[in-house]
Amino acid sequence: MEVVILPGIRQIGRLAADAIEELLRRKPDAVLGLATGSSPLPVYDELARRHRDEGLDFSKAHAFALDEYVGLEAGHPESYREVIRREFTDRVNIDPANVHSPDGAAEDIPAACQAYEDAIRERGGVDLQLLGVGTDGHIGFNEPGSSLASRTRIKTLIEQTRKDNARFFDSVDDVPHHVVTQGLGTIMDARHVVLIATGAQKAQAVRDLVEGPVAAICAASVLQFHPHASILIDEAAASSLKLAAYYRHAFGNKPEWQGL
């Protein structure tokens, strides 16, 4: 696990976009894992700018979303399929047929979850997975207590997550209680994971996922076992880390050829 502490979200967005651009230039048909929420938005903005101004090409890429609400009607503006379309995929030249998301409206949810796992596997797996992290340490919608080996499945949201997500709805009462999410085992299969966290409200979760024990109470802590996990955080999110000075030193003296 590499922890990178940067001054702010713009620098984080550029560094994450650098990793995605390098991947696409090396492997034009790369498979991207897309997250929603506020954390990845600067990355999507920077990638859209590079596509518009510099011709960064997504035409052969594929993308798989992390999760989807259960119970929202097709086309609902806060469904994650619509959010990803609006915030990213409509702004670049990726083929809409190559953008996949879990089916939260399926009549047979377990079968739809297995089909999603199969689709990821058939594309050769995710090359780079973007992640945010919840204030309780969840990634995707793997809430505290999730199995560290879990696969795509239905999950019940805890009330704190519903309250955190209420800012995207008219009220907390409109936030669904259930989601379909890639599991922690599914996320761990990605070849490179890039997690973004900003703000003091994420400091506890960052400390737990980076320096705490690996435990289901902080689902993101499973990333300590990942062979290529990049944790990109701002100063506020880094404020509770005991080894912050070391992380700064390590990144500041990193060989340029290593990349992210």
Short mmCIF file of C-alpha atoms in Angstrom, two decimals, residues 19-260:
data_model
loop_
_atom_site.label_atom_id
_atom_site.label_comp_id
_atom_site.label_asym_id
_atom_site.label_seq_id
_atom_site.Cartn_x
_atom_site.Cartn_y
_atom_site.Cartn_z
CA ALA A 19 -2.33 6.74 -13.76
CA ILE A 20 -5.42 6.22 -15.92
CA GLU A 21 -3.88 8.00 -18.90
CA GLU A 22 -0.70 5.92 -18.66
CA LEU A 23 -2.82 2.76 -18.52
CA LEU A 24 -4.89 3.73 -21.57
CA ARG A 25 -1.83 4.62 -23.64
CA ARG A 26 -0.25 1.29 -22.75
CA LYS A 27 -3.47 -0.71 -23.02
CA PRO A 28 -6.19 1.08 -25.05
CA ASP A 29 -8.79 -1.59 -24.25
CA ALA A 30 -8.21 -1.32 -20.50
CA VAL A 31 -11.01 -2.10 -18.05
CA LEU A 32 -11.74 0.74 -15.64
CA GLY A 33 -13.63 0.39 -12.38
CA LEU A 34 -15.77 3.48 -11.77
CA ALA A 35 -16.93 4.82 -8.41
CA THR A 36 -19.57 7.44 -7.62
CA GLY A 37 -19.80 9.98 -4.82
CA SER A 38 -17.84 13.21 -4.54
CA SER A 39 -14.34 11.69 -4.24
CA PRO A 40 -13.78 10.69 -7.89
CA LEU A 41 -15.35 13.82 -9.44
CA PRO A 42 -12.03 15.73 -9.81
CA VAL A 43 -10.58 12.67 -11.56
CA TYR A 44 -13.49 12.57 -14.00
CA ASP A 45 -13.20 16.31 -14.60
CA GLU A 46 -9.50 16.00 -15.39
CA LEU A 47 -9.99 12.98 -17.67
CA ALA A 48 -12.75 14.80 -19.54
CA ARG A 49 -10.45 17.81 -19.97
CA ARG A 50 -7.64 15.63 -21.29
CA HIS A 51 -10.05 13.99 -23.73
CA ARG A 52 -11.33 17.37 -24.92
CA ASP A 53 -8.03 19.25 -25.04
CA GLU A 54 -5.43 16.54 -25.59
CA GLY A 55 -7.31 13.77 -27.36
CA LEU A 56 -7.09 11.14 -24.62
CA ASP A 57 -8.87 8.19 -26.21
CA PHE A 58 -11.41 5.98 -24.41
CA SER A 59 -12.92 4.43 -27.55
CA LYS A 60 -11.68 0.90 -26.85
CA ALA A 61 -11.97 1.01 -23.05
CA HIS A 62 -14.53 -0.81 -20.94
CA ALA A 63 -15.89 0.29 -17.57
CA PHE A 64 -17.66 -1.40 -14.68
CA ALA A 65 -19.46 0.53 -11.93
CA LEU A 66 -18.99 -0.43 -8.31
CA ASP A 67 -22.58 -0.43 -7.19
CA GLU A 68 -26.21 0.53 -7.76
CA TYR A 69 -29.24 1.31 -5.65
CA VAL A 70 -32.05 -1.21 -5.47
CA GLY A 71 -35.54 0.14 -6.15
CA LEU A 72 -34.88 3.30 -8.15
CA GLU A 73 -36.71 3.45 -11.46
CA ALA A 74 -34.72 3.34 -14.70
CA GLY A 75 -33.29 6.75 -15.52
CA HIS A 76 -33.62 8.11 -11.97
CA PRO A 77 -31.11 11.00 -11.78
CA GLU A 78 -29.47 9.58 -8.64
CA SER A 79 -29.13 6.02 -9.90
CA TYR A 80 -25.43 5.36 -10.14
CA ARG A 81 -25.66 4.42 -13.79
CA GLU A 82 -27.05 7.90 -14.49
CA VAL A 83 -24.50 9.61 -12.23
CA ILE A 84 -21.59 7.93 -13.99
CA ARG A 85 -23.07 8.75 -17.39
CA ARG A 86 -23.60 12.38 -16.43
CA GLU A 87 -20.32 12.95 -14.60
CA PHE A 88 -17.98 10.97 -16.82
CA THR A 89 -18.89 8.65 -19.67
CA ASP A 90 -20.94 11.20 -21.65
CA ARG A 91 -17.95 13.55 -21.48
CA VAL A 92 -15.48 11.20 -23.17
CA ASN A 93 -15.64 8.93 -26.22
CA ILE A 94 -16.20 5.61 -24.48
CA ASP A 95 -18.76 3.39 -26.21
CA PRO A 96 -21.94 3.34 -24.07
CA ALA A 97 -22.21 -0.40 -24.79
CA ASN A 98 -18.90 -0.84 -22.98
CA VAL A 99 -20.15 0.77 -19.75
CA HIS A 100 -21.62 -1.76 -17.33
CA SER A 101 -23.33 -1.44 -13.97
CA PRO A 102 -25.02 -3.83 -11.52
CA ASP A 103 -28.73 -4.37 -12.10
CA GLY A 104 -30.57 -3.04 -9.07
CA ALA A 105 -33.93 -3.58 -10.78
CA ALA A 106 -33.50 -7.27 -11.60
CA GLU A 107 -36.26 -9.66 -10.56
CA ASP A 108 -33.60 -12.22 -9.59
CA ILE A 109 -30.95 -10.20 -7.75
CA PRO A 110 -28.61 -13.14 -6.94
CA ALA A 111 -28.60 -14.23 -10.59
CA ALA A 112 -27.92 -10.64 -11.71
CA CYS A 113 -25.03 -10.41 -9.26
CA GLN A 114 -23.48 -13.60 -10.60
CA ALA A 115 -23.95 -12.34 -14.15
CA TYR A 116 -22.08 -9.16 -13.21
CA GLU A 117 -19.20 -11.15 -11.75
CA ASP A 118 -19.11 -13.22 -14.94
CA ALA A 119 -19.08 -10.12 -17.13
CA ILE A 120 -16.07 -8.67 -15.28
CA ARG A 121 -14.25 -11.98 -15.55
CA GLU A 122 -15.02 -12.32 -19.26
CA ARG A 123 -13.42 -8.90 -19.90
CA GLY A 124 -10.25 -10.08 -18.18
CA GLY A 125 -10.83 -8.31 -14.87
CA VAL A 126 -10.52 -4.68 -13.83
CA ASP A 127 -7.19 -3.03 -14.58
CA LEU A 128 -7.68 0.06 -12.40
CA GLN A 129 -10.40 0.51 -9.82
CA LEU A 130 -11.28 3.97 -8.47
CA LEU A 131 -12.62 4.06 -4.92
CA GLY A 132 -13.82 6.51 -2.34
CA VAL A 133 -14.23 5.59 1.31
CA GLY A 134 -17.13 6.20 3.66
CA THR A 135 -16.81 7.80 7.07
CA ASP A 136 -17.29 4.30 8.54
CA GLY A 137 -14.61 2.79 6.29
CA HIS A 138 -16.87 1.24 3.67
CA ILE A 139 -15.71 0.88 0.06
CA GLY A 140 -18.30 0.28 -2.61
CA PHE A 141 -21.24 -0.38 -0.33
CA ASN A 142 -19.42 -2.98 1.74
CA GLU A 143 -20.62 -1.75 5.11
CA PRO A 144 -18.90 -2.57 8.44
CA GLY A 145 -19.13 -6.30 9.06
CA SER A 146 -18.89 -7.25 5.38
CA SER A 147 -17.05 -10.44 4.56
CA LEU A 148 -13.52 -9.70 3.41
CA ALA A 149 -13.97 -12.35 0.71
CA SER A 150 -17.42 -11.17 -0.47
CA ARG A 151 -18.50 -11.01 -4.11
CA THR A 152 -21.15 -8.87 -5.85
CA ARG A 153 -24.36 -9.10 -3.80
CA ILE A 154 -27.24 -7.16 -2.25
CA LYS A 155 -26.48 -5.20 0.93
CA THR A 156 -28.57 -3.27 3.44
CA LEU A 157 -27.26 0.24 4.06
CA ILE A 158 -26.60 1.36 7.61
CA GLU A 159 -28.34 4.56 8.66
CA GLN A 160 -25.12 6.59 8.69
CA THR A 161 -24.54 5.82 5.01
CA ARG A 162 -28.12 6.77 4.16
CA LYS A 163 -27.66 10.06 6.06
CA ASP A 164 -24.34 10.70 4.27
CA ASN A 165 -25.99 10.12 0.89
CA ALA A 166 -29.11 12.17 1.66
CA ARG A 167 -27.36 15.24 0.21
CA PHE A 168 -27.98 13.76 -3.25
CA PHE A 169 -31.74 13.34 -2.60
CA ASP A 170 -34.56 15.56 -1.43
CA SER A 171 -34.42 13.93 2.01
CA VAL A 172 -33.01 10.91 3.79
CA ASP A 173 -36.40 9.24 3.39
CA ASP A 174 -35.77 9.07 -0.37
CA VAL A 175 -32.47 7.19 -0.01
CA PRO A 176 -33.00 3.48 -0.74
CA HIS A 177 -32.29 0.96 2.01
CA HIS A 178 -30.66 -1.59 -0.30
CA VAL A 179 -27.93 -1.64 -2.93
CA VAL A 180 -26.16 -4.11 -5.18
CA THR A 181 -22.41 -3.77 -4.71
CA GLN A 182 -19.23 -5.41 -5.82
CA GLY A 183 -17.84 -7.34 -2.89
CA LEU A 184 -14.50 -6.86 -1.20
CA GLY A 185 -13.20 -9.98 -2.90
CA THR A 186 -14.30 -8.57 -6.26
CA ILE A 187 -12.56 -5.25 -5.56
CA MET A 188 -9.39 -7.05 -4.46
CA ASP A 189 -9.22 -8.77 -7.87
CA ALA A 190 -8.52 -5.41 -9.58
CA ARG A 191 -4.90 -5.13 -10.63
CA HIS A 192 -4.53 -1.56 -9.34
CA VAL A 193 -6.74 0.16 -6.77
CA VAL A 194 -6.73 3.95 -6.40
CA LEU A 195 -8.61 5.18 -3.33
CA ILE A 196 -9.30 8.89 -2.82
CA ALA A 197 -10.22 10.52 0.49
CA THR A 198 -10.37 14.21 1.39
CA GLY A 199 -11.48 16.24 4.37
CA ALA A 200 -11.21 15.92 8.13
CA GLN A 201 -14.40 13.86 8.26
CA LYS A 202 -12.49 11.02 6.54
CA ALA A 203 -9.44 11.15 8.85
CA GLN A 204 -10.61 8.36 11.16
CA ALA A 205 -11.51 6.07 8.27
CA VAL A 206 -8.16 6.75 6.60
CA ARG A 207 -6.27 5.96 9.79
CA ASP A 208 -8.22 2.74 10.27
CA LEU A 209 -7.79 1.54 6.69
CA VAL A 210 -4.07 2.41 6.49
CA GLU A 211 -2.72 1.84 9.98
CA GLY A 212 -5.39 -0.10 11.83
CA PRO A 213 -5.84 -3.85 11.96
CA VAL A 214 -7.37 -5.63 9.00
CA ALA A 215 -10.90 -6.22 10.22
CA ALA A 216 -14.45 -6.31 8.92
CA ILE A 217 -15.38 -3.33 11.11
CA CYS A 218 -13.39 -1.22 8.60
CA ALA A 219 -14.03 -2.87 5.26
CA ALA A 220 -11.43 -0.74 3.47
CA SER A 221 -8.66 -2.17 5.67
CA VAL A 222 -8.66 -5.26 3.42
CA LEU A 223 -6.68 -3.10 0.97
CA GLN A 224 -3.64 -3.64 3.20
CA PHE A 225 -3.49 -7.06 1.51
CA HIS A 226 -3.66 -5.63 -2.02
CA PRO A 227 -0.40 -5.82 -4.02
CA HIS A 228 -0.95 -2.44 -5.73
CA ALA A 229 -3.14 -0.05 -3.73
CA SER A 230 -2.60 3.71 -3.99
CA ILE A 231 -4.22 5.81 -1.24
CA LEU A 232 -4.46 9.46 -2.35
CA ILE A 233 -5.43 11.86 0.45
CA ASP A 234 -5.27 15.53 1.35
CA GLU A 235 -3.73 17.01 4.48
CA ALA A 236 -7.01 17.00 6.40
CA ALA A 237 -7.69 13.33 5.69
CA ALA A 238 -4.10 12.54 6.71
CA SER A 239 -4.36 14.38 10.03
CA SER A 240 -4.71 11.25 12.20
CA LEU A 241 -1.96 9.16 10.59
CA LYS A 242 0.98 8.30 12.86
CA LEU A 243 3.34 7.74 9.93
CA ALA A 244 2.34 10.77 7.86
CA ALA A 245 5.90 12.15 7.83
CA TYR A 246 7.20 8.84 6.49
CA TYR A 247 4.56 8.71 3.75
CA ARG A 248 5.55 12.21 2.63
CA HIS A 249 9.24 11.27 2.64
CA ALA A 250 8.66 8.05 0.73
CA PHE A 251 6.62 9.73 -2.01
CA GLY A 252 8.99 12.70 -2.23
CA ASN A 253 11.93 10.37 -2.82
CA LYS A 254 10.19 7.87 -5.06
CA PRO A 255 11.99 6.92 -8.29
CA GLU A 256 10.22 8.59 -11.22
CA TRP A 257 10.10 5.34 -13.20
CA GLN A 258 7.84 3.74 -10.60
CA GLY A 259 4.80 5.87 -11.43
CA LEU A 260 1.75 5.56 -9.20
#
